[in-house]
Amino acid sequence: MLSNFVETDVVIIGAGPCGLFAVFELGLLDLKCHLIDILDRPGGQCAELYPEKPIYDIPGLPEVSGQGLVDNLLKQIEPFAPEFHFGEMVTEIERTEDGAFRVRTDTGTALLAKVVVIAAGGGSFQPKRPPIAGIENYEQKSVFYSVRRMEDFRDHHLVVVGGGDSALDWTLNLQPLAKSVTLIHRRPEFRAAPDSVNKMFSLQERGEILFEQGQVSALKGENGHLESITVKGPNGEVDIACTRLLPFFGLTMKLGPVAEWGLNLEENLVTVDTEKFQTSEPGIFAIGDINYYPGKLKLILSGFHEAALMAQAAKRIVNPDARVVFQYTTSSSSLQKKLGVI
Amino acid sequence: MAKITFIAPDDTRYDVEAETGSTVMEAAVRNGVPGIEAECGGACACATCHVYVDPEWQEVTGEPEAMEEDMLDFAYDVRPNSRLSCQIRISEALNGLVVNLPERQA
């Protein structure tokens, strides 16, 4: 059974700046890392929320953009060849008989690691639930926030809400399958790629989809089965009959499955000690915005410091018999060899 | 400095002093005005600091820029006077500004 698991020293949950820098600190100690992130690319909040915004408090970098910092970190950890698993969420961490961890994701990735590092920031990015009264009663029955199987929408009267790429892409992709498609957006301008917007308008001209300007204000239907929605637009309210709704209202951060791993938490943050940044479960560490200890500051630089100390403790778990010699990258030829600079 | 008034949906008024150069969102957060979540910390990357600018002040605060309009798509019950308060910068001209808080943030 264990043959299905990919073995590694450390699994890092979250590929934001702290997760990435942890690869560096662990790599200097010869520990091999796999990173898992729910987003489709590295960088976490830096890449998702503020790629263009300048950051001014990274030591030694007077000004760097969110994406710039991520690019630099990726370059810095290149010598350690970490393996990335994007678009996946860790659902399960289970301790093995010999004290290692089996880590599974929602897409079936299975890893076996001696150490787990939670560097999940504000939690996992998940689709935002639009604040429409009672919407939770329809979720996964007739309201969906993502398309897992296109077949689920065949022969349905579909309403897609939003003006971004997800909304436009799914309007176009599901139009051939659905019985009818109505796109709803609060204004006539779209932030989606102009090509998709043009395609959508030409389908609308041919009468193959409907576009309605406005905001969804109410849902109707019994037992989670949607029958119609009310749309408040510039010319008042209209009811649109539909059996499937796909609202795209961006992403928000949720702690998610981290809360179910039996770790001590304080206000949705994982409590750690300040020597090793270890959680209440030996071998599971938490660094960056997701952890809590007295005096904690949610700064990227604090997460970097936490990564360095965590790595020392992780090394002792992975190689309990190894003698750990403290070394500087400026003078240690062994570290410089690992970095590929000599 | 400028005096800013936030009015909650239940008509509770919050009068706060805001520093020139800061934002309406920061003024709310610093003074503990409830209903401004500012999840992204002011990066114009969420829509949880949504306010309605009092119609008398709309001309002074101006129109949202394209990026802010894009984010307003994610807000709840967006109206012609909707703004993201992290994008309204405080100047002396805004002394006395009145904004209304929405019933909820997205």
PDB file of N, CA and C in Angstrom, chain A residues 138-217:
ATOM      1  N   TYR A 138     -28.770  25.732  -1.624  1.00  0.00           N
ATOM      2  CA  TYR A 138     -28.735  25.274  -3.015  1.00  0.00           C
ATOM      3  C   TYR A 138     -27.364  24.741  -3.431  1.00  0.00           C
ATOM      4  N   GLU A 139     -26.351  25.004  -2.563  1.00  0.00           N
ATOM      5  CA  GLU A 139     -24.988  24.660  -2.953  1.00  0.00           C
ATOM      6  C   GLU A 139     -24.824  23.161  -3.192  1.00  0.00           C
ATOM      7  N   GLN A 140     -24.095  22.828  -4.219  1.00  0.00           N
ATOM      8  CA  GLN A 140     -23.803  21.445  -4.639  1.00  0.00           C
ATOM      9  C   GLN A 140     -25.038  20.709  -5.138  1.00  0.00           C
ATOM     10  N   LYS A 141     -26.210  21.363  -5.127  1.00  0.00           N
ATOM     11  CA  LYS A 141     -27.403  20.752  -5.729  1.00  0.00           C
ATOM     12  C   LYS A 141     -27.709  21.466  -7.034  1.00  0.00           C
ATOM     13  N   SER A 142     -27.828  22.795  -6.960  1.00  0.00           N
ATOM     14  CA  SER A 142     -28.075  23.543  -8.193  1.00  0.00           C
ATOM     15  C   SER A 142     -27.218  24.803  -8.304  1.00  0.00           C
ATOM     16  N   VAL A 143     -26.527  25.142  -7.203  1.00  0.00           N
ATOM     17  CA  VAL A 143     -25.581  26.266  -7.253  1.00  0.00           C
ATOM     18  C   VAL A 143     -24.170  25.702  -7.095  1.00  0.00           C
ATOM     19  N   PHE A 144     -23.297  26.027  -8.045  1.00  0.00           N
ATOM     20  CA  PHE A 144     -21.912  25.532  -7.999  1.00  0.00           C
ATOM     21  C   PHE A 144     -20.957  26.697  -8.161  1.00  0.00           C
ATOM     22  N   TYR A 145     -19.789  26.595  -7.502  1.00  0.00           N
ATOM     23  CA  TYR A 145     -18.795  27.666  -7.597  1.00  0.00           C
ATOM     24  C   TYR A 145     -17.642  27.294  -8.526  1.00  0.00           C
ATOM     25  N   SER A 146     -17.696  26.069  -9.028  1.00  0.00           N
ATOM     26  CA  SER A 146     -16.688  25.663 -10.010  1.00  0.00           C
ATOM     27  C   SER A 146     -17.319  24.550 -10.833  1.00  0.00           C
ATOM     28  N   VAL A 147     -16.703  24.259 -11.974  1.00  0.00           N
ATOM     29  CA  VAL A 147     -17.231  23.202 -12.828  1.00  0.00           C
ATOM     30  C   VAL A 147     -16.292  22.015 -12.721  1.00  0.00           C
ATOM     31  N   ARG A 148     -16.748  20.975 -12.055  1.00  0.00           N
ATOM     32  CA  ARG A 148     -15.926  19.768 -11.952  1.00  0.00           C
ATOM     33  C   ARG A 148     -16.215  18.865 -13.148  1.00  0.00           C
ATOM     34  N   ARG A 149     -17.496  18.712 -13.471  1.00  0.00           N
ATOM     35  CA  ARG A 149     -17.902  17.888 -14.618  1.00  0.00           C
ATOM     36  C   ARG A 149     -18.857  18.685 -15.478  1.00  0.00           C
ATOM     37  N   MET A 150     -18.506  18.905 -16.721  1.00  0.00           N
ATOM     38  CA  MET A 150     -19.368  19.684 -17.600  1.00  0.00           C
ATOM     39  C   MET A 150     -20.719  19.009 -17.799  1.00  0.00           C
ATOM     40  N   GLU A 151     -20.719  17.668 -17.724  1.00  0.00           N
ATOM     41  CA  GLU A 151     -21.962  16.912 -17.911  1.00  0.00           C
ATOM     42  C   GLU A 151     -23.062  17.318 -16.924  1.00  0.00           C
ATOM     43  N   ASP A 152     -22.646  17.778 -15.730  1.00  0.00           N
ATOM     44  CA  ASP A 152     -23.632  18.188 -14.720  1.00  0.00           C
ATOM     45  C   ASP A 152     -24.494  19.351 -15.194  1.00  0.00           C
ATOM     46  N   PHE A 153     -24.089  19.975 -16.300  1.00  0.00           N
ATOM     47  CA  PHE A 153     -24.811  21.155 -16.765  1.00  0.00           C
ATOM     48  C   PHE A 153     -25.576  20.893 -18.063  1.00  0.00           C
ATOM     49  N   ARG A 154     -25.443  19.665 -18.588  1.00  0.00           N
ATOM     50  CA  ARG A 154     -26.118  19.325 -19.854  1.00  0.00           C
ATOM     51  C   ARG A 154     -27.634  19.428 -19.706  1.00  0.00           C
ATOM     52  N   ASP A 155     -28.257  20.053 -20.699  1.00  0.00           N
ATOM     53  CA  ASP A 155     -29.715  20.194 -20.771  1.00  0.00           C
ATOM     54  C   ASP A 155     -30.313  21.000 -19.616  1.00  0.00           C
ATOM     55  N   HIS A 156     -29.479  21.786 -18.941  1.00  0.00           N
ATOM     56  CA  HIS A 156     -29.999  22.642 -17.880  1.00  0.00           C
ATOM     57  C   HIS A 156     -30.153  24.076 -18.366  1.00  0.00           C
ATOM     58  N   HIS A 157     -31.054  24.796 -17.705  1.00  0.00           N
ATOM     59  CA  HIS A 157     -31.146  26.240 -17.929  1.00  0.00           C
ATOM     60  C   HIS A 157     -30.136  26.873 -16.968  1.00  0.00           C
ATOM     61  N   LEU A 158     -29.042  27.355 -17.548  1.00  0.00           N
ATOM     62  CA  LEU A 158     -27.898  27.791 -16.741  1.00  0.00           C
ATOM     63  C   LEU A 158     -27.819  29.314 -16.675  1.00  0.00           C
ATOM     64  N   VAL A 159     -27.530  29.801 -15.469  1.00  0.00           N
ATOM     65  CA  VAL A 159     -27.212  31.221 -15.319  1.00  0.00           C
ATOM     66  C   VAL A 159     -25.791  31.331 -14.787  1.00  0.00           C
ATOM     67  N   VAL A 160     -24.956  32.115 -15.457  1.00  0.00           N
ATOM     68  CA  VAL A 160     -23.591  32.367 -15.007  1.00  0.00           C
ATOM     69  C   VAL A 160     -23.538  33.817 -14.551  1.00  0.00           C
ATOM     70  N   VAL A 161     -22.921  34.069 -13.372  1.00  0.00           N
ATOM     71  CA  VAL A 161     -22.835  35.431 -12.860  1.00  0.00           C
ATOM     72  C   VAL A 161     -21.381  35.860 -12.752  1.00  0.00           C
ATOM     73  N   GLY A 162     -21.061  37.015 -13.301  1.00  0.00           N
ATOM     74  CA  GLY A 162     -19.707  37.557 -13.151  1.00  0.00           C
ATOM     75  C   GLY A 162     -19.204  38.166 -14.444  1.00  0.00           C
ATOM     76  N   GLY A 163     -18.080  38.858 -14.343  1.00  0.00           N
ATOM     77  CA  GLY A 163     -17.533  39.556 -15.511  1.00  0.00           C
ATOM     78  C   GLY A 163     -16.072  39.237 -15.760  1.00  0.00           C
ATOM     79  N   GLY A 164     -15.563  38.232 -15.049  1.00  0.00           N
ATOM     80  CA  GLY A 164     -14.148  37.881 -15.208  1.00  0.00           C
ATOM     81  C   GLY A 164     -13.968  36.703 -16.149  1.00  0.00           C
ATOM     82  N   ASP A 165     -12.741  36.195 -16.191  1.00  0.00           N
ATOM     83  CA  ASP A 165     -12.436  35.106 -17.122  1.00  0.00           C
ATOM     84  C   ASP A 165     -13.201  33.824 -16.818  1.00  0.00           C
ATOM     85  N   SER A 166     -13.341  33.479 -15.525  1.00  0.00           N
ATOM     86  CA  SER A 166     -14.063  32.239 -15.197  1.00  0.00           C
ATOM     87  C   SER A 166     -15.488  32.318 -15.721  1.00  0.00           C
ATOM     88  N   ALA A 167     -16.159  33.446 -15.461  1.00  0.00           N
ATOM     89  CA  ALA A 167     -17.553  33.603 -15.881  1.00  0.00           C
ATOM     90  C   ALA A 167     -17.680  33.502 -17.402  1.00  0.00           C
ATOM     91  N   LEU A 168     -16.823  34.211 -18.104  1.00  0.00           N
ATOM     92  CA  LEU A 168     -16.919  34.222 -19.569  1.00  0.00           C
ATOM     93  C   LEU A 168     -16.529  32.869 -20.160  1.00  0.00           C
ATOM     94  N   ASP A 169     -15.455  32.270 -19.631  1.00  0.00           N
ATOM     95  CA  ASP A 169     -15.008  30.976 -20.161  1.00  0.00           C
ATOM     96  C   ASP A 169     -16.102  29.927 -20.033  1.00  0.00           C
ATOM     97  N   TRP A 170     -16.731  29.873 -18.841  1.00  0.00           N
ATOM     98  CA  TRP A 170     -17.753  28.840 -18.649  1.00  0.00           C
ATOM     99  C   TRP A 170     -19.030  29.152 -19.412  1.00  0.00           C
ATOM    100  N   THR A 171     -19.327  30.427 -19.613  1.00  0.00           N
ATOM    101  CA  THR A 171     -20.462  30.783 -20.465  1.00  0.00           C
ATOM    102  C   THR A 171     -20.238  30.204 -21.861  1.00  0.00           C
ATOM    103  N   LEU A 172     -19.039  30.395 -22.386  1.00  0.00           N
ATOM    104  CA  LEU A 172     -18.727  29.931 -23.738  1.00  0.00           C
ATOM    105  C   LEU A 172     -18.642  28.408 -23.800  1.00  0.00           C
ATOM    106  N   ASN A 173     -17.995  27.793 -22.787  1.00  0.00           N
ATOM    107  CA  ASN A 173     -17.781  26.343 -22.828  1.00  0.00           C
ATOM    108  C   ASN A 173     -19.049  25.532 -22.609  1.00  0.00           C
ATOM    109  N   LEU A 174     -19.953  26.082 -21.776  1.00  0.00           N
ATOM    110  CA  LEU A 174     -21.146  25.301 -21.446  1.00  0.00           C
ATOM    111  C   LEU A 174     -22.314  25.594 -22.387  1.00  0.00           C
ATOM    112  N   GLN A 175     -22.184  26.651 -23.193  1.00  0.00           N
ATOM    113  CA  GLN A 175     -23.289  27.029 -24.091  1.00  0.00           C
ATOM    114  C   GLN A 175     -23.722  25.873 -25.006  1.00  0.00           C
ATOM    115  N   PRO A 176     -22.789  25.100 -25.592  1.00  0.00           N
ATOM    116  CA  PRO A 176     -23.231  24.019 -26.484  1.00  0.00           C
ATOM    117  C   PRO A 176     -23.980  22.896 -25.759  1.00  0.00           C
ATOM    118  N   LEU A 177     -23.721  22.731 -24.451  1.00  0.00           N
ATOM    119  CA  LEU A 177     -24.332  21.637 -23.692  1.00  0.00           C
ATOM    120  C   LEU A 177     -25.666  22.021 -23.066  1.00  0.00           C
ATOM    121  N   ALA A 178     -25.727  23.240 -22.555  1.00  0.00           N
ATOM    122  CA  ALA A 178     -26.886  23.646 -21.766  1.00  0.00           C
ATOM    123  C   ALA A 178     -28.088  23.912 -22.671  1.00  0.00           C
ATOM    124  N   LYS A 179     -29.277  23.808 -22.067  1.00  0.00           N
ATOM    125  CA  LYS A 179     -30.492  24.104 -22.827  1.00  0.00           C
ATOM    126  C   LYS A 179     -30.565  25.607 -23.091  1.00  0.00           C
ATOM    127  N   SER A 180     -30.178  26.390 -22.076  1.00  0.00           N
ATOM    128  CA  SER A 180     -30.093  27.842 -22.277  1.00  0.00           C
ATOM    129  C   SER A 180     -29.013  28.393 -21.358  1.00  0.00           C
ATOM    130  N   VAL A 181     -28.390  29.491 -21.767  1.00  0.00           N
ATOM    131  CA  VAL A 181     -27.379  30.133 -20.922  1.00  0.00           C
ATOM    132  C   VAL A 181     -27.682  31.627 -20.839  1.00  0.00           C
ATOM    133  N   THR A 182     -27.746  32.118 -19.605  1.00  0.00           N
ATOM    134  CA  THR A 182     -27.887  33.559 -19.396  1.00  0.00           C
ATOM    135  C   THR A 182     -26.681  34.030 -18.603  1.00  0.00           C
ATOM    136  N   LEU A 183     -26.020  35.068 -19.079  1.00  0.00           N
ATOM    137  CA  LEU A 183     -24.901  35.653 -18.339  1.00  0.00           C
ATOM    138  C   LEU A 183     -25.405  36.915 -17.650  1.00  0.00           C
ATOM    139  N   ILE A 184     -25.076  37.029 -16.362  1.00  0.00           N
ATOM    140  CA  ILE A 184     -25.487  38.212 -15.602  1.00  0.00           C
ATOM    141  C   ILE A 184     -24.247  38.924 -15.077  1.00  0.00           C
ATOM    142  N   HIS A 185     -24.202  40.223 -15.313  1.00  0.00           N
ATOM    143  CA  HIS A 185     -23.082  41.015 -14.820  1.00  0.00           C
ATOM    144  C   HIS A 185     -23.616  42.394 -14.470  1.00  0.00           C
ATOM    145  N   ARG A 186     -23.058  43.028 -13.453  1.00  0.00           N
ATOM    146  CA  ARG A 186     -23.665  44.251 -12.947  1.00  0.00           C
ATOM    147  C   ARG A 186     -23.464  45.454 -13.870  1.00  0.00           C
ATOM    148  N   ARG A 187     -22.547  45.357 -14.835  1.00  0.00           N
ATOM    149  CA  ARG A 187     -22.284  46.500 -15.725  1.00  0.00           C
ATOM    150  C   ARG A 187     -21.951  45.966 -17.110  1.00  0.00           C
ATOM    151  N   PRO A 188     -22.004  46.811 -18.128  1.00  0.00           N
ATOM    152  CA  PRO A 188     -21.751  46.317 -19.483  1.00  0.00           C
ATOM    153  C   PRO A 188     -20.268  46.127 -19.796  1.00  0.00           C
ATOM    154  N   GLU A 189     -19.350  46.543 -18.878  1.00  0.00           N
ATOM    155  CA  GLU A 189     -17.917  46.329 -19.113  1.00  0.00           C
ATOM    156  C   GLU A 189     -17.489  45.040 -18.403  1.00  0.00           C
ATOM    157  N   PHE A 190     -16.501  44.362 -18.992  1.00  0.00           N
ATOM    158  CA  PHE A 190     -16.041  43.086 -18.433  1.00  0.00           C
ATOM    159  C   PHE A 190     -14.541  43.151 -18.193  1.00  0.00           C
ATOM    160  N   ARG A 191     -14.067  42.446 -17.150  1.00  0.00           N
ATOM    161  CA  ARG A 191     -12.618  42.413 -16.967  1.00  0.00           C
ATOM    162  C   ARG A 191     -12.018  41.167 -17.617  1.00  0.00           C
ATOM    163  N   ALA A 192     -12.861  40.299 -18.164  1.00  0.00           N
ATOM    164  CA  ALA A 192     -12.361  39.095 -18.835  1.00  0.00           C
ATOM    165  C   ALA A 192     -11.591  39.477 -20.101  1.00  0.00           C
ATOM    166  N   ALA A 193     -10.866  38.512 -20.653  1.00  0.00           N
ATOM    167  CA  ALA A 193     -10.095  38.737 -21.882  1.00  0.00           C
ATOM    168  C   ALA A 193     -11.022  39.228 -22.994  1.00  0.00           C
ATOM    169  N   PRO A 194     -10.618  40.285 -23.718  1.00  0.00           N
ATOM    170  CA  PRO A 194     -11.491  40.882 -24.739  1.00  0.00           C
ATOM    171  C   PRO A 194     -11.982  39.858 -25.766  1.00  0.00           C
ATOM    172  N   ASP A 195     -11.133  38.875 -26.094  1.00  0.00           N
ATOM    173  CA  ASP A 195     -11.516  37.858 -27.071  1.00  0.00           C
ATOM    174  C   ASP A 195     -12.763  37.081 -26.609  1.00  0.00           C
ATOM    175  N   SER A 196     -12.781  36.684 -25.316  1.00  0.00           N
ATOM    176  CA  SER A 196     -13.942  35.952 -24.794  1.00  0.00           C
ATOM    177  C   SER A 196     -15.170  36.848 -24.789  1.00  0.00           C
ATOM    178  N   VAL A 197     -14.958  38.127 -24.448  1.00  0.00           N
ATOM    179  CA  VAL A 197     -16.096  39.057 -24.387  1.00  0.00           C
ATOM    180  C   VAL A 197     -16.700  39.213 -25.791  1.00  0.00           C
ATOM    181  N   ASN A 198     -15.847  39.346 -26.814  1.00  0.00           N
ATOM    182  CA  ASN A 198     -16.352  39.454 -28.193  1.00  0.00           C
ATOM    183  C   ASN A 198     -17.120  38.205 -28.604  1.00  0.00           C
ATOM    184  N   LYS A 199     -16.568  37.043 -28.239  1.00  0.00           N
ATOM    185  CA  LYS A 199     -17.256  35.787 -28.575  1.00  0.00           C
ATOM    186  C   LYS A 199     -18.628  35.731 -27.916  1.00  0.00           C
ATOM    187  N   MET A 200     -18.672  36.179 -26.650  1.00  0.00           N
ATOM    188  CA  MET A 200     -19.930  36.151 -25.918  1.00  0.00           C
ATOM    189  C   MET A 200     -20.951  37.060 -26.596  1.00  0.00           C
ATOM    190  N   PHE A 201     -20.515  38.270 -26.978  1.00  0.00           N
ATOM    191  CA  PHE A 201     -21.454  39.204 -27.607  1.00  0.00           C
ATOM    192  C   PHE A 201     -21.938  38.684 -28.967  1.00  0.00           C
ATOM    193  N   SER A 202     -21.062  37.970 -29.689  1.00  0.00           N
ATOM    194  CA  SER A 202     -21.534  37.478 -30.981  1.00  0.00           C
ATOM    195  C   SER A 202     -22.538  36.333 -30.798  1.00  0.00           C
ATOM    196  N   LEU A 203     -22.348  35.529 -29.739  1.00  0.00           N
ATOM    197  CA  LEU A 203     -23.356  34.506 -29.418  1.00  0.00           C
ATOM    198  C   LEU A 203     -24.679  35.165 -29.017  1.00  0.00           C
ATOM    199  N   GLN A 204     -24.548  36.272 -28.313  1.00  0.00           N
ATOM    200  CA  GLN A 204     -25.749  36.983 -27.869  1.00  0.00           C
ATOM    201  C   GLN A 204     -26.507  37.538 -29.086  1.00  0.00           C
ATOM    202  N   GLU A 205     -25.750  38.086 -30.056  1.00  0.00           N
ATOM    203  CA  GLU A 205     -26.389  38.627 -31.267  1.00  0.00           C
ATOM    204  C   GLU A 205     -27.139  37.545 -32.035  1.00  0.00           C
ATOM    205  N   ARG A 206     -26.565  36.328 -32.029  1.00  0.00           N
ATOM    206  CA  ARG A 206     -27.230  35.228 -32.732  1.00  0.00           C
ATOM    207  C   ARG A 206     -28.348  34.618 -31.886  1.00  0.00           C
ATOM    208  N   GLY A 207     -28.563  35.158 -30.702  1.00  0.00           N
ATOM    209  CA  GLY A 207     -29.649  34.672 -29.842  1.00  0.00           C
ATOM    210  C   GLY A 207     -29.313  33.358 -29.150  1.00  0.00           C
ATOM    211  N   GLU A 208     -28.030  32.992 -29.137  1.00  0.00           N
ATOM    212  CA  GLU A 208     -27.689  31.699 -28.532  1.00  0.00           C
ATOM    213  C   GLU A 208     -27.416  31.794 -27.038  1.00  0.00           C
ATOM    214  N   ILE A 209     -27.141  32.992 -26.565  1.00  0.00           N
ATOM    215  CA  ILE A 209     -27.126  33.209 -25.113  1.00  0.00           C
ATOM    216  C   ILE A 209     -27.821  34.534 -24.827  1.00  0.00           C
ATOM    217  N   LEU A 210     -28.192  34.701 -23.557  1.00  0.00           N
ATOM    218  CA  LEU A 210     -28.812  35.963 -23.146  1.00  0.00           C
ATOM    219  C   LEU A 210     -27.855  36.668 -22.205  1.00  0.00           C
ATOM    220  N   PHE A 211     -27.835  37.995 -22.303  1.00  0.00           N
ATOM    221  CA  PHE A 211     -27.061  38.767 -21.327  1.00  0.00           C
ATOM    222  C   PHE A 211     -28.007  39.693 -20.582  1.00  0.00           C
ATOM    223  N   GLU A 212     -27.914  39.699 -19.277  1.00  0.00           N
ATOM    224  CA  GLU A 212     -28.775  40.547 -18.458  1.00  0.00           C
ATOM    225  C   GLU A 212     -27.874  41.363 -17.527  1.00  0.00           C
ATOM    226  N   GLN A 213     -28.025  42.684 -17.569  1.00  0.00           N
ATOM    227  CA  GLN A 213     -27.225  43.521 -16.685  1.00  0.00           C
ATOM    228  C   GLN A 213     -27.917  43.642 -15.334  1.00  0.00           C
ATOM    229  N   GLY A 214     -27.195  43.380 -14.267  1.00  0.00           N
ATOM    230  CA  GLY A 214     -27.781  43.524 -12.943  1.00  0.00           C
ATOM    231  C   GLY A 214     -27.103  42.642 -11.916  1.00  0.00           C
ATOM    232  N   GLN A 215     -27.704  42.566 -10.723  1.00  0.00           N
ATOM    233  CA  GLN A 215     -27.159  41.760  -9.632  1.00  0.00           C
ATOM    234  C   GLN A 215     -28.230  40.828  -9.107  1.00  0.00           C
ATOM    235  N   VAL A 216     -27.831  39.584  -8.807  1.00  0.00           N
ATOM    236  CA  VAL A 216     -28.785  38.598  -8.312  1.00  0.00           C
ATOM    237  C   VAL A 216     -29.191  38.971  -6.889  1.00  0.00           C
ATOM    238  N   SER A 217     -30.498  39.099  -6.648  1.00  0.00           N
ATOM    239  CA  SER A 217     -30.934  39.509  -5.312  1.00  0.00           C
ATOM    240  C   SER A 217     -31.685  38.408  -4.581  1.00  0.00           C
TER     241      SER A 217
END
